[in-house]
mmCIF file of N, CA and C in Angstrom:
data_model
loop_
_atom_site.group_PDB
_atom_site.id
_atom_site.type_symbol
_atom_site.label_atom_id
_atom_site.label_comp_id
_atom_site.label_asym_id
_atom_site.label_seq_id
_atom_site.Cartn_x
_atom_site.Cartn_y
_atom_site.Cartn_z
ATOM 1 N N MET A 485 -32.644 13.975 -47.188
ATOM 2 C CA MET A 485 -31.487 15.116 -46.597
ATOM 3 C C MET A 485 -31.571 14.501 -45.044
ATOM 4 N N ASN A 486 -29.978 14.853 -44.561
ATOM 5 C CA ASN A 486 -30.016 14.476 -43.306
ATOM 6 C C ASN A 486 -29.429 16.038 -42.870
ATOM 7 N N ILE A 487 -30.071 16.598 -41.892
ATOM 8 C CA ILE A 487 -29.610 17.836 -41.238
ATOM 9 C C ILE A 487 -29.488 17.714 -40.003
ATOM 10 N N PRO A 488 -27.898 17.817 -39.477
ATOM 11 C CA PRO A 488 -27.303 17.941 -38.074
ATOM 12 C C PRO A 488 -27.882 18.241 -37.366
ATOM 13 N N ILE A 489 -28.690 19.324 -37.363
ATOM 14 C CA ILE A 489 -29.592 20.140 -36.235
ATOM 15 C C ILE A 489 -30.356 18.850 -35.216
ATOM 16 N N PHE A 490 -31.418 18.411 -36.292
ATOM 17 C CA PHE A 490 -32.588 17.465 -35.604
ATOM 18 C C PHE A 490 -32.027 16.024 -35.998
ATOM 19 N N ASN A 491 -30.568 15.557 -35.216
ATOM 20 C CA ASN A 491 -30.042 14.525 -35.008
ATOM 21 C C ASN A 491 -30.433 13.824 -33.436
ATOM 22 N N GLY A 492 -31.345 14.620 -32.744
ATOM 23 C CA GLY A 492 -31.448 14.060 -31.751
ATOM 24 C C GLY A 492 -30.355 13.905 -30.516
ATOM 25 N N PHE A 493 -29.564 14.952 -30.828
ATOM 26 C CA PHE A 493 -28.220 15.304 -29.883
ATOM 27 C C PHE A 493 -27.186 14.002 -30.062
ATOM 28 N N LEU A 494 -27.019 13.392 -31.150
ATOM 29 C CA LEU A 494 -26.452 12.214 -31.269
ATOM 30 C C LEU A 494 -24.956 12.720 -31.023
ATOM 31 N N TYR A 495 -24.553 13.698 -31.624
ATOM 32 C CA TYR A 495 -23.360 13.870 -31.361
ATOM 33 C C TYR A 495 -22.633 14.592 -30.281
ATOM 34 N N SER A 496 -23.478 15.049 -29.619
ATOM 35 C CA SER A 496 -23.125 15.608 -28.288
ATOM 36 C C SER A 496 -23.240 14.130 -27.305
ATOM 37 N N ALA A 497 -23.915 13.042 -27.493
ATOM 38 C CA ALA A 497 -24.165 11.970 -27.074
ATOM 39 C C ALA A 497 -22.869 11.201 -27.277
ATOM 40 N N GLN A 498 -22.660 11.122 -28.268
ATOM 41 C CA GLN A 498 -21.185 10.545 -28.892
ATOM 42 C C GLN A 498 -19.728 10.946 -28.375
ATOM 43 N N ALA A 499 -20.035 12.250 -28.129
ATOM 44 C CA ALA A 499 -19.039 12.791 -27.386
ATOM 45 C C ALA A 499 -18.748 12.623 -25.885
ATOM 46 N N LYS A 500 -20.062 12.715 -25.366
ATOM 47 C CA LYS A 500 -19.847 12.239 -23.854
ATOM 48 C C LYS A 500 -19.629 10.883 -23.800
ATOM 49 N N GLU A 501 -19.665 10.091 -24.760
ATOM 50 C CA GLU A 501 -19.574 8.539 -24.388
ATOM 51 C C GLU A 501 -18.267 8.222 -24.812
ATOM 52 N N ALA A 502 -17.537 9.164 -25.465
ATOM 53 C CA ALA A 502 -15.880 9.162 -25.848
ATOM 54 C C ALA A 502 -15.373 9.758 -24.429
ATOM 55 N N ALA A 503 -15.880 10.745 -23.854
ATOM 56 C CA ALA A 503 -15.026 11.463 -22.745
ATOM 57 C C ALA A 503 -15.554 10.171 -21.596
ATOM 58 N N ILE A 504 -16.477 9.769 -21.378
ATOM 59 C CA ILE A 504 -16.740 8.533 -20.198
ATOM 60 C C ILE A 504 -15.988 7.260 -20.754
ATOM 61 N N ARG A 505 -15.633 6.968 -21.709
ATOM 62 C CA ARG A 505 -14.573 5.951 -21.989
ATOM 63 C C ARG A 505 -13.195 6.219 -21.911
ATOM 64 N N ALA A 506 -12.865 7.242 -22.203
ATOM 65 C CA ALA A 506 -11.400 7.568 -21.945
ATOM 66 C C ALA A 506 -11.081 7.910 -20.353
ATOM 67 N N GLN A 507 -12.174 8.503 -19.512
ATOM 68 C CA GLN A 507 -12.262 8.283 -17.938
ATOM 69 C C GLN A 507 -12.196 7.086 -17.544
ATOM 70 N N ALA A 508 -12.694 6.096 -18.128
ATOM 71 C CA ALA A 508 -12.931 5.043 -17.672
ATOM 72 C C ALA A 508 -11.491 3.796 -17.854
ATOM 73 N N ASP A 509 -10.754 3.997 -18.884
ATOM 74 C CA ASP A 509 -9.536 3.623 -19.384
ATOM 75 C C ASP A 509 -8.526 4.208 -18.478
ATOM 76 N N SER A 510 -8.415 5.599 -18.572
ATOM 77 C CA SER A 510 -7.499 6.298 -17.894
ATOM 78 C C SER A 510 -7.818 5.588 -16.116
ATOM 79 N N GLU A 511 -8.766 5.451 -15.568
ATOM 80 C CA GLU A 511 -8.977 4.602 -14.067
ATOM 81 C C GLU A 511 -8.743 3.143 -14.051
ATOM 82 N N GLN A 512 -8.866 2.550 -15.288
ATOM 83 C CA GLN A 512 -8.468 1.149 -15.287
ATOM 84 C C GLN A 512 -6.852 1.288 -15.249
ATOM 85 N N SER A 513 -5.962 2.221 -15.843
ATOM 86 C CA SER A 513 -4.629 2.158 -15.725
ATOM 87 C C SER A 513 -4.125 2.967 -14.604
ATOM 88 N N ARG A 514 -4.705 3.614 -14.095
ATOM 89 C CA ARG A 514 -4.745 3.948 -12.752
ATOM 90 C C ARG A 514 -4.716 2.654 -11.645
ATOM 91 N N ASP A 515 -5.450 2.022 -11.619
ATOM 92 C CA ASP A 515 -5.612 0.780 -10.929
ATOM 93 C C ASP A 515 -4.480 -0.094 -11.255
ATOM 94 N N LEU A 516 -4.525 -0.436 -12.520
ATOM 95 C CA LEU A 516 -3.467 -1.249 -12.856
ATOM 96 C C LEU A 516 -1.918 -0.872 -12.037
ATOM 97 N N ARG A 517 -1.722 0.478 -12.258
ATOM 98 C CA ARG A 517 -0.221 0.735 -11.611
ATOM 99 C C ARG A 517 -0.329 0.754 -10.302
ATOM 100 N N ASP A 518 -1.654 1.053 -9.611
ATOM 101 C CA ASP A 518 -1.964 0.848 -7.904
ATOM 102 C C ASP A 518 -1.284 -0.833 -7.519
ATOM 103 N N ARG A 519 -2.064 -1.323 -8.720
ATOM 104 C CA ARG A 519 -1.784 -2.764 -8.019
ATOM 105 C C ARG A 519 -0.207 -3.405 -8.537
ATOM 106 N N ILE A 520 0.358 -2.860 -9.164
ATOM 107 C CA ILE A 520 1.626 -3.305 -9.377
ATOM 108 C C ILE A 520 2.452 -2.943 -7.994
ATOM 109 N N VAL A 521 2.402 -1.542 -7.989
ATOM 110 C CA VAL A 521 3.197 -1.015 -6.917
ATOM 111 C C VAL A 521 2.879 -1.677 -5.537
ATOM 112 N N ARG A 522 1.426 -2.099 -5.248
ATOM 113 C CA ARG A 522 1.404 -2.828 -3.932
ATOM 114 C C ARG A 522 1.882 -4.256 -3.878
ATOM 115 N N ASP A 523 1.857 -4.895 -5.099
ATOM 116 C CA ASP A 523 2.575 -6.333 -5.355
ATOM 117 C C ASP A 523 4.049 -6.174 -5.457
ATOM 118 N N VAL A 524 4.754 -5.186 -5.967
ATOM 119 C CA VAL A 524 6.333 -5.061 -5.418
ATOM 120 C C VAL A 524 6.791 -4.634 -3.995
ATOM 121 N N ARG A 525 5.618 -3.783 -3.449
ATOM 122 C CA ARG A 525 5.894 -3.440 -1.909
ATOM 123 C C ARG A 525 5.870 -4.681 -1.126
ATOM 124 N N THR A 526 4.668 -5.184 -1.598
ATOM 125 C CA THR A 526 4.328 -6.755 -0.681
ATOM 126 C C THR A 526 5.522 -7.538 -0.520
ATOM 127 N N ALA A 527 6.214 -7.953 -1.540
ATOM 128 C CA ALA A 527 7.095 -8.744 -2.491
ATOM 129 C C ALA A 527 8.473 -8.107 -1.794
ATOM 130 N N TRP A 528 8.707 -6.987 -1.789
ATOM 131 C CA TRP A 528 9.813 -6.685 -0.870
ATOM 132 C C TRP A 528 9.401 -6.377 0.676
ATOM 133 N N LEU A 529 8.532 -6.833 1.197
ATOM 134 C CA LEU A 529 8.273 -6.696 2.436
ATOM 135 C C LEU A 529 8.620 -7.945 2.912
ATOM 136 N N THR A 530 8.023 -8.954 2.049
ATOM 137 C CA THR A 530 8.043 -10.443 2.420
ATOM 138 C C THR A 530 9.499 -10.605 2.716
ATOM 139 N N ALA A 531 10.327 -10.249 1.246
ATOM 140 C CA ALA A 531 11.924 -10.875 1.237
ATOM 141 C C ALA A 531 12.508 -9.967 2.527
ATOM 142 N N ASN A 532 12.201 -8.677 2.718
ATOM 143 C CA ASN A 532 12.671 -8.751 3.674
ATOM 144 C C ASN A 532 12.737 -9.224 5.325
ATOM 145 N N THR A 533 11.519 -9.610 5.505
ATOM 146 C CA THR A 533 11.012 -10.289 6.665
ATOM 147 C C THR A 533 11.680 -11.437 6.348
ATOM 148 N N ALA A 534 11.968 -12.576 5.215
ATOM 149 C CA ALA A 534 12.363 -13.315 5.506
ATOM 150 C C ALA A 534 13.972 -13.337 5.472
ATOM 151 N N TYR A 535 14.718 -12.154 5.027
ATOM 152 C CA TYR A 535 15.883 -12.000 5.504
ATOM 153 C C TYR A 535 16.438 -12.017 7.146
ATOM 154 N N GLN A 536 15.411 -11.686 7.588
ATOM 155 C CA GLN A 536 15.534 -11.334 9.104
ATOM 156 C C GLN A 536 15.041 -12.445 9.923
ATOM 157 N N ARG A 537 14.335 -13.595 9.401
ATOM 158 C CA ARG A 537 14.071 -14.635 10.182
ATOM 159 C C ARG A 537 15.582 -15.862 9.822
ATOM 160 N N VAL A 538 16.250 -15.200 8.668
ATOM 161 C CA VAL A 538 17.674 -15.859 8.256
ATOM 162 C C VAL A 538 18.313 -15.800 9.567
ATOM 163 N N ALA A 539 18.763 -14.321 10.162
ATOM 164 C CA ALA A 539 19.328 -14.040 11.132
ATOM 165 C C ALA A 539 19.025 -14.914 12.405
ATOM 166 N N VAL A 540 17.927 -14.542 12.588
ATOM 167 C CA VAL A 540 16.998 -15.040 13.998
ATOM 168 C C VAL A 540 17.437 -16.465 14.128
ATOM 169 N N SER A 541 17.423 -17.487 12.647
ATOM 170 C CA SER A 541 17.101 -18.628 12.858
ATOM 171 C C SER A 541 18.547 -19.379 12.780
ATOM 172 N N ASP A 542 19.560 -18.855 12.488
ATOM 173 C CA ASP A 542 21.063 -18.784 12.481
ATOM 174 C C ASP A 542 21.407 -18.468 14.033
ATOM 175 N N GLN A 543 21.194 -17.417 14.780
ATOM 176 C CA GLN A 543 21.356 -17.512 15.931
ATOM 177 C C GLN A 543 20.680 -18.312 16.858
ATOM 178 N N LEU A 544 19.652 -18.923 16.823
ATOM 179 C CA LEU A 544 18.817 -20.120 17.364
ATOM 180 C C LEU A 544 19.485 -21.507 17.013
ATOM 181 N N MET A 545 20.353 -21.675 16.016
ATOM 182 C CA MET A 545 21.032 -22.743 15.773
ATOM 183 C C MET A 545 22.300 -22.658 16.455
ATOM 184 N N LYS A 546 22.996 -21.759 16.659
ATOM 185 C CA LYS A 546 24.151 -21.797 17.161
ATOM 186 C C LYS A 546 23.913 -21.518 18.998
ATOM 187 N N GLN A 547 22.835 -21.137 18.935
ATOM 188 C CA GLN A 547 22.604 -21.627 20.646
ATOM 189 C C GLN A 547 22.085 -23.099 20.864
ATOM 190 N N ALA A 548 21.449 -23.597 20.023
ATOM 191 C CA ALA A 548 21.068 -24.910 20.128
ATOM 192 C C ALA A 548 22.217 -25.943 19.914
ATOM 193 N N SER A 549 23.608 -25.148 19.324
ATOM 194 C CA SER A 549 24.533 -25.994 19.156
ATOM 195 C C SER A 549 25.539 -25.969 20.202
ATOM 196 N N LEU A 550 25.429 -24.852 21.168
ATOM 197 C CA LEU A 550 26.139 -24.414 22.656
ATOM 198 C C LEU A 550 25.658 -25.507 23.180
ATOM 199 N N ALA A 551 24.022 -25.598 23.243
ATOM 200 C CA ALA A 551 23.284 -26.347 24.389
ATOM 201 C C ALA A 551 23.570 -27.896 24.055
ATOM 202 N N LEU A 552 23.824 -28.086 23.161
ATOM 203 C CA LEU A 552 23.965 -29.672 22.679
ATOM 204 C C LEU A 552 25.534 -29.963 23.266
ATOM 205 N N SER A 553 26.630 -28.867 22.997
ATOM 206 C CA SER A 553 28.013 -29.140 23.316
ATOM 207 C C SER A 553 27.965 -29.573 24.924
ATOM 208 N N LEU A 554 27.276 -28.369 25.466
ATOM 209 C CA LEU A 554 27.120 -28.489 27.330
ATOM 210 C C LEU A 554 26.306 -29.663 27.584
ATOM 211 N N ALA A 555 25.540 -30.072 27.269
ATOM 212 C CA ALA A 555 24.545 -31.590 27.500
ATOM 213 C C ALA A 555 25.811 -32.484 27.143
ATOM 214 N N GLN A 556 26.286 -32.461 26.219
ATOM 215 C CA GLN A 556 27.498 -33.906 25.792
ATOM 216 C C GLN A 556 28.366 -33.646 27.208
ATOM 217 N N THR A 557 28.684 -32.702 27.294
ATOM 218 C CA THR A 557 29.883 -32.648 28.514
ATOM 219 C C THR A 557 29.455 -32.875 29.726
ATOM 220 N N ARG A 558 28.216 -32.495 30.023
ATOM 221 C CA ARG A 558 27.208 -32.791 31.199
ATOM 222 C C ARG A 558 26.998 -34.189 31.064
ATOM 223 N N TYR A 559 26.667 -34.969 30.414
ATOM 224 C CA TYR A 559 26.544 -36.293 30.296
ATOM 225 C C TYR A 559 27.964 -37.053 30.347
ATOM 226 N N GLN A 560 28.810 -36.522 29.847
ATOM 227 C CA GLN A 560 30.259 -37.304 29.707
ATOM 228 C C GLN A 560 30.693 -37.492 31.576
ATOM 229 N N LEU A 561 30.331 -36.348 31.891
ATOM 230 C CA LEU A 561 30.947 -35.885 33.552
ATOM 231 C C LEU A 561 29.816 -37.072 34.327
ATOM 232 N N GLY A 562 28.804 -37.624 33.951
ATOM 233 C CA GLY A 562 27.595 -37.992 34.763
ATOM 234 C C GLY A 562 26.899 -37.228 35.548
ATOM 235 N N LEU A 563 26.461 -36.169 35.001
ATOM 236 C CA LEU A 563 26.066 -35.078 35.877
ATOM 237 C C LEU A 563 24.460 -35.053 35.205
ATOM 238 N N SER A 564 24.080 -35.602 33.916
ATOM 239 C CA SER A 564 22.921 -35.371 33.433
ATOM 240 C C SER A 564 22.439 -36.955 32.821
ATOM 241 N N SER A 565 21.229 -37.120 32.484
ATOM 242 C CA SER A 565 20.834 -38.283 31.649
ATOM 243 C C SER A 565 20.586 -38.253 30.327
ATOM 244 N N ILE A 566 20.541 -39.490 29.598
ATOM 245 C CA ILE A 566 20.564 -39.454 28.359
ATOM 246 C C ILE A 566 19.246 -38.717 27.882
ATOM 247 N N VAL A 567 18.338 -38.739 28.456
ATOM 248 C CA VAL A 567 17.093 -38.143 28.032
ATOM 249 C C VAL A 567 17.525 -36.411 27.685
ATOM 250 N N GLU A 568 18.098 -35.997 28.518
ATOM 251 C CA GLU A 568 18.760 -34.379 28.311
ATOM 252 C C GLU A 568 19.416 -34.216 27.254
ATOM 253 N N LEU A 569 20.542 -35.237 27.016
ATOM 254 C CA LEU A 569 21.567 -35.242 25.835
ATOM 255 C C LEU A 569 20.281 -35.468 24.612
ATOM 256 N N SER A 570 19.405 -36.272 24.421
ATOM 257 C CA SER A 570 18.605 -36.600 23.493
ATOM 258 C C SER A 570 17.615 -35.593 23.206
ATOM 259 N N GLN A 571 17.133 -34.720 23.908
ATOM 260 C CA GLN A 571 16.593 -33.482 24.115
ATOM 261 C C GLN A 571 17.492 -32.562 23.122
ATOM 262 N N ALA A 572 18.757 -32.334 23.920
ATOM 263 C CA ALA A 572 19.836 -31.399 23.071
ATOM 264 C C ALA A 572 19.986 -31.489 21.796
ATOM 265 N N GLN A 573 20.079 -32.937 21.580
ATOM 266 C CA GLN A 573 20.567 -33.122 19.843
ATOM 267 C C GLN A 573 19.116 -33.252 19.288
ATOM 268 N N TYR A 574 17.822 -33.118 19.718
ATOM 269 C CA TYR A 574 16.695 -32.946 18.691
ATOM 270 C C TYR A 574 16.233 -31.509 18.417
ATOM 271 N N GLN A 575 16.820 -30.563 19.653
ATOM 272 C CA GLN A 575 16.578 -29.381 19.417
ATOM 273 C C GLN A 575 17.642 -28.738 18.206
ATOM 274 N N GLN A 576 18.839 -29.156 18.258
ATOM 275 C CA GLN A 576 19.673 -28.896 17.467
ATOM 276 C C GLN A 576 19.552 -29.394 16.319
ATOM 277 N N THR A 577 18.647 -30.566 16.100
ATOM 278 C CA THR A 577 18.816 -30.872 14.767
ATOM 279 C C THR A 577 17.611 -29.845 14.171
ATOM 280 N N ASP A 578 16.327 -30.053 15.242
ATOM 281 C CA ASP A 578 15.001 -28.774 14.316
ATOM 282 C C ASP A 578 15.767 -27.426 14.432
ATOM 283 N N ALA A 579 16.539 -27.192 15.189
ATOM 284 C CA ALA A 579 17.029 -25.725 14.760
ATOM 285 C C ALA A 579 17.906 -25.669 13.331
ATOM 286 N N ALA A 580 18.593 -27.098 13.129
ATOM 287 C CA ALA A 580 19.083 -26.934 11.843
ATOM 288 C C ALA A 580 18.128 -26.823 10.418
ATOM 289 N N ILE A 581 17.280 -27.486 10.773
ATOM 290 C CA ILE A 581 16.255 -27.371 9.684
ATOM 291 C C ILE A 581 15.398 -26.274 9.537
ATOM 292 N N GLY A 582 15.081 -25.668 10.930
ATOM 293 C CA GLY A 582 14.534 -24.259 10.875
ATOM 294 C C GLY A 582 15.307 -23.174 10.012
ATOM 295 N N TYR A 583 16.404 -23.523 10.204
ATOM 296 C CA TYR A 583 17.794 -22.533 9.367
ATOM 297 C C TYR A 583 17.512 -22.632 7.778
ATOM 298 N N THR A 584 17.341 -24.021 7.665
ATOM 299 C CA THR A 584 17.610 -24.290 5.892
ATOM 300 C C THR A 584 16.058 -23.774 5.786
ATOM 301 N N ASN A 585 15.285 -23.916 6.108
ATOM 302 C CA ASN A 585 13.883 -23.465 5.620
ATOM 303 C C ASN A 585 13.724 -22.136 5.619
ATOM 304 N N SER A 586 14.372 -21.312 6.566
ATOM 305 C CA SER A 586 14.471 -19.793 6.583
ATOM 306 C C SER A 586 15.321 -19.652 5.359
ATOM 307 N N GLN A 587 16.228 -19.930 5.009
ATOM 308 C CA GLN A 587 16.868 -19.801 3.955
ATOM 309 C C GLN A 587 16.340 -19.802 2.480
ATOM 310 N N TYR A 588 15.565 -21.347 2.494
ATOM 311 C CA TYR A 588 14.986 -21.706 1.387
ATOM 312 C C TYR A 588 13.676 -20.269 1.221
ATOM 313 N N GLN A 589 12.923 -19.924 2.361
ATOM 314 C CA GLN A 589 11.804 -18.895 2.434
ATOM 315 C C GLN A 589 12.395 -17.758 1.989
ATOM 316 N N TYR A 590 13.544 -17.349 2.299
ATOM 317 C CA TYR A 590 14.285 -16.012 1.755
ATOM 318 C C TYR A 590 14.720 -16.293 0.338
ATOM 319 N N ARG A 591 15.238 -17.318 -0.169
ATOM 320 C CA ARG A 591 15.375 -17.288 -1.701
ATOM 321 C C ARG A 591 14.143 -17.277 -2.483
ATOM 322 N N LEU A 592 13.336 -18.040 -2.039
ATOM 323 C CA LEU A 592 11.742 -17.759 -2.458
ATOM 324 C C LEU A 592 11.156 -16.605 -2.592
ATOM 325 N N ALA A 593 11.650 -15.737 -1.318
ATOM 326 C CA ALA A 593 10.738 -14.408 -1.498
ATOM 327 C C ALA A 593 11.722 -13.459 -2.576
ATOM 328 N N LEU A 594 13.197 -13.836 -2.514
ATOM 329 C CA LEU A 594 13.924 -12.873 -3.408
ATOM 330 C C LEU A 594 13.482 -13.453 -5.086
ATOM 331 N N ALA A 595 13.217 -14.071 -5.264
ATOM 332 C CA ALA A 595 12.578 -15.036 -6.362
ATOM 333 C C ALA A 595 11.076 -14.253 -6.769
ATOM 334 N N ALA A 596 10.412 -14.155 -6.214
ATOM 335 C CA ALA A 596 9.275 -13.588 -6.123
ATOM 336 C C ALA A 596 9.260 -12.044 -6.428
ATOM 337 N N LEU A 597 10.062 -11.523 -5.667
ATOM 338 C CA LEU A 597 10.678 -9.978 -5.906
ATOM 339 C C LEU A 597 10.957 -9.861 -7.094
ATOM 340 N N SER A 598 12.075 -10.607 -8.046
ATOM 341 C CA SER A 598 12.566 -10.291 -8.977
ATOM 342 C C SER A 598 11.368 -10.462 -10.075
ATOM 343 N N TYR A 599 10.584 -11.476 -9.790
ATOM 344 C CA TYR A 599 9.178 -11.434 -10.789
ATOM 345 C C TYR A 599 8.366 -10.305 -10.698
ATOM 346 N N GLN A 600 8.244 -9.852 -9.479
ATOM 347 C CA GLN A 600 7.216 -8.542 -9.177
ATOM 348 C C GLN A 600 8.004 -7.403 -9.870
ATOM 349 N N THR A 601 9.360 -7.156 -9.988
ATOM 350 C CA THR A 601 9.938 -6.184 -10.461
ATOM 351 C C THR A 601 10.098 -6.311 -11.951
ATOM 352 N N GLY A 602 10.140 -7.340 -12.701
ATOM 353 C CA GLY A 602 10.539 -8.042 -13.902
ATOM 354 C C GLY A 602 11.921 -8.243 -14.199
ATOM 355 N N ALA A 603 12.556 -8.416 -13.046
ATOM 356 C CA ALA A 603 13.993 -8.533 -13.205
ATOM 357 C C ALA A 603 14.250 -9.929 -13.867
ATOM 358 N N THR A 604 15.501 -9.890 -14.909
ATOM 359 C CA THR A 604 15.608 -11.315 -15.265
ATOM 360 C C THR A 604 16.926 -11.990 -14.414
ATOM 361 N N PRO A 605 16.319 -13.401 -14.027
ATOM 362 C CA PRO A 605 17.216 -14.317 -13.068
ATOM 363 C C PRO A 605 19.097 -14.197 -13.494
#
């Protein structure tokens, strides 16, 4: 014969265990939600920063192209050396590479943002 009065507080211990498990599941779900929010926010900030870098690198490329044009004119007039012209060509090439890299980083950041938000490409 089994009398529930003398079960060594089994029922109350099982109820307490169930309540603690429910609380743990709730905390895990809140933690997962917080991590998702953090990842989406980080991806958005990265994409925003990359977008701003594209604009900056575009301005840098325009300035380098203008400097190259001025260096070519100075060289043709005999007012500067081939070294100045070569440096201007190098800076213009470097700026073009930087612009291309910034566009790549922006597109990569957009892809990461799409992945974090669950958007289909």
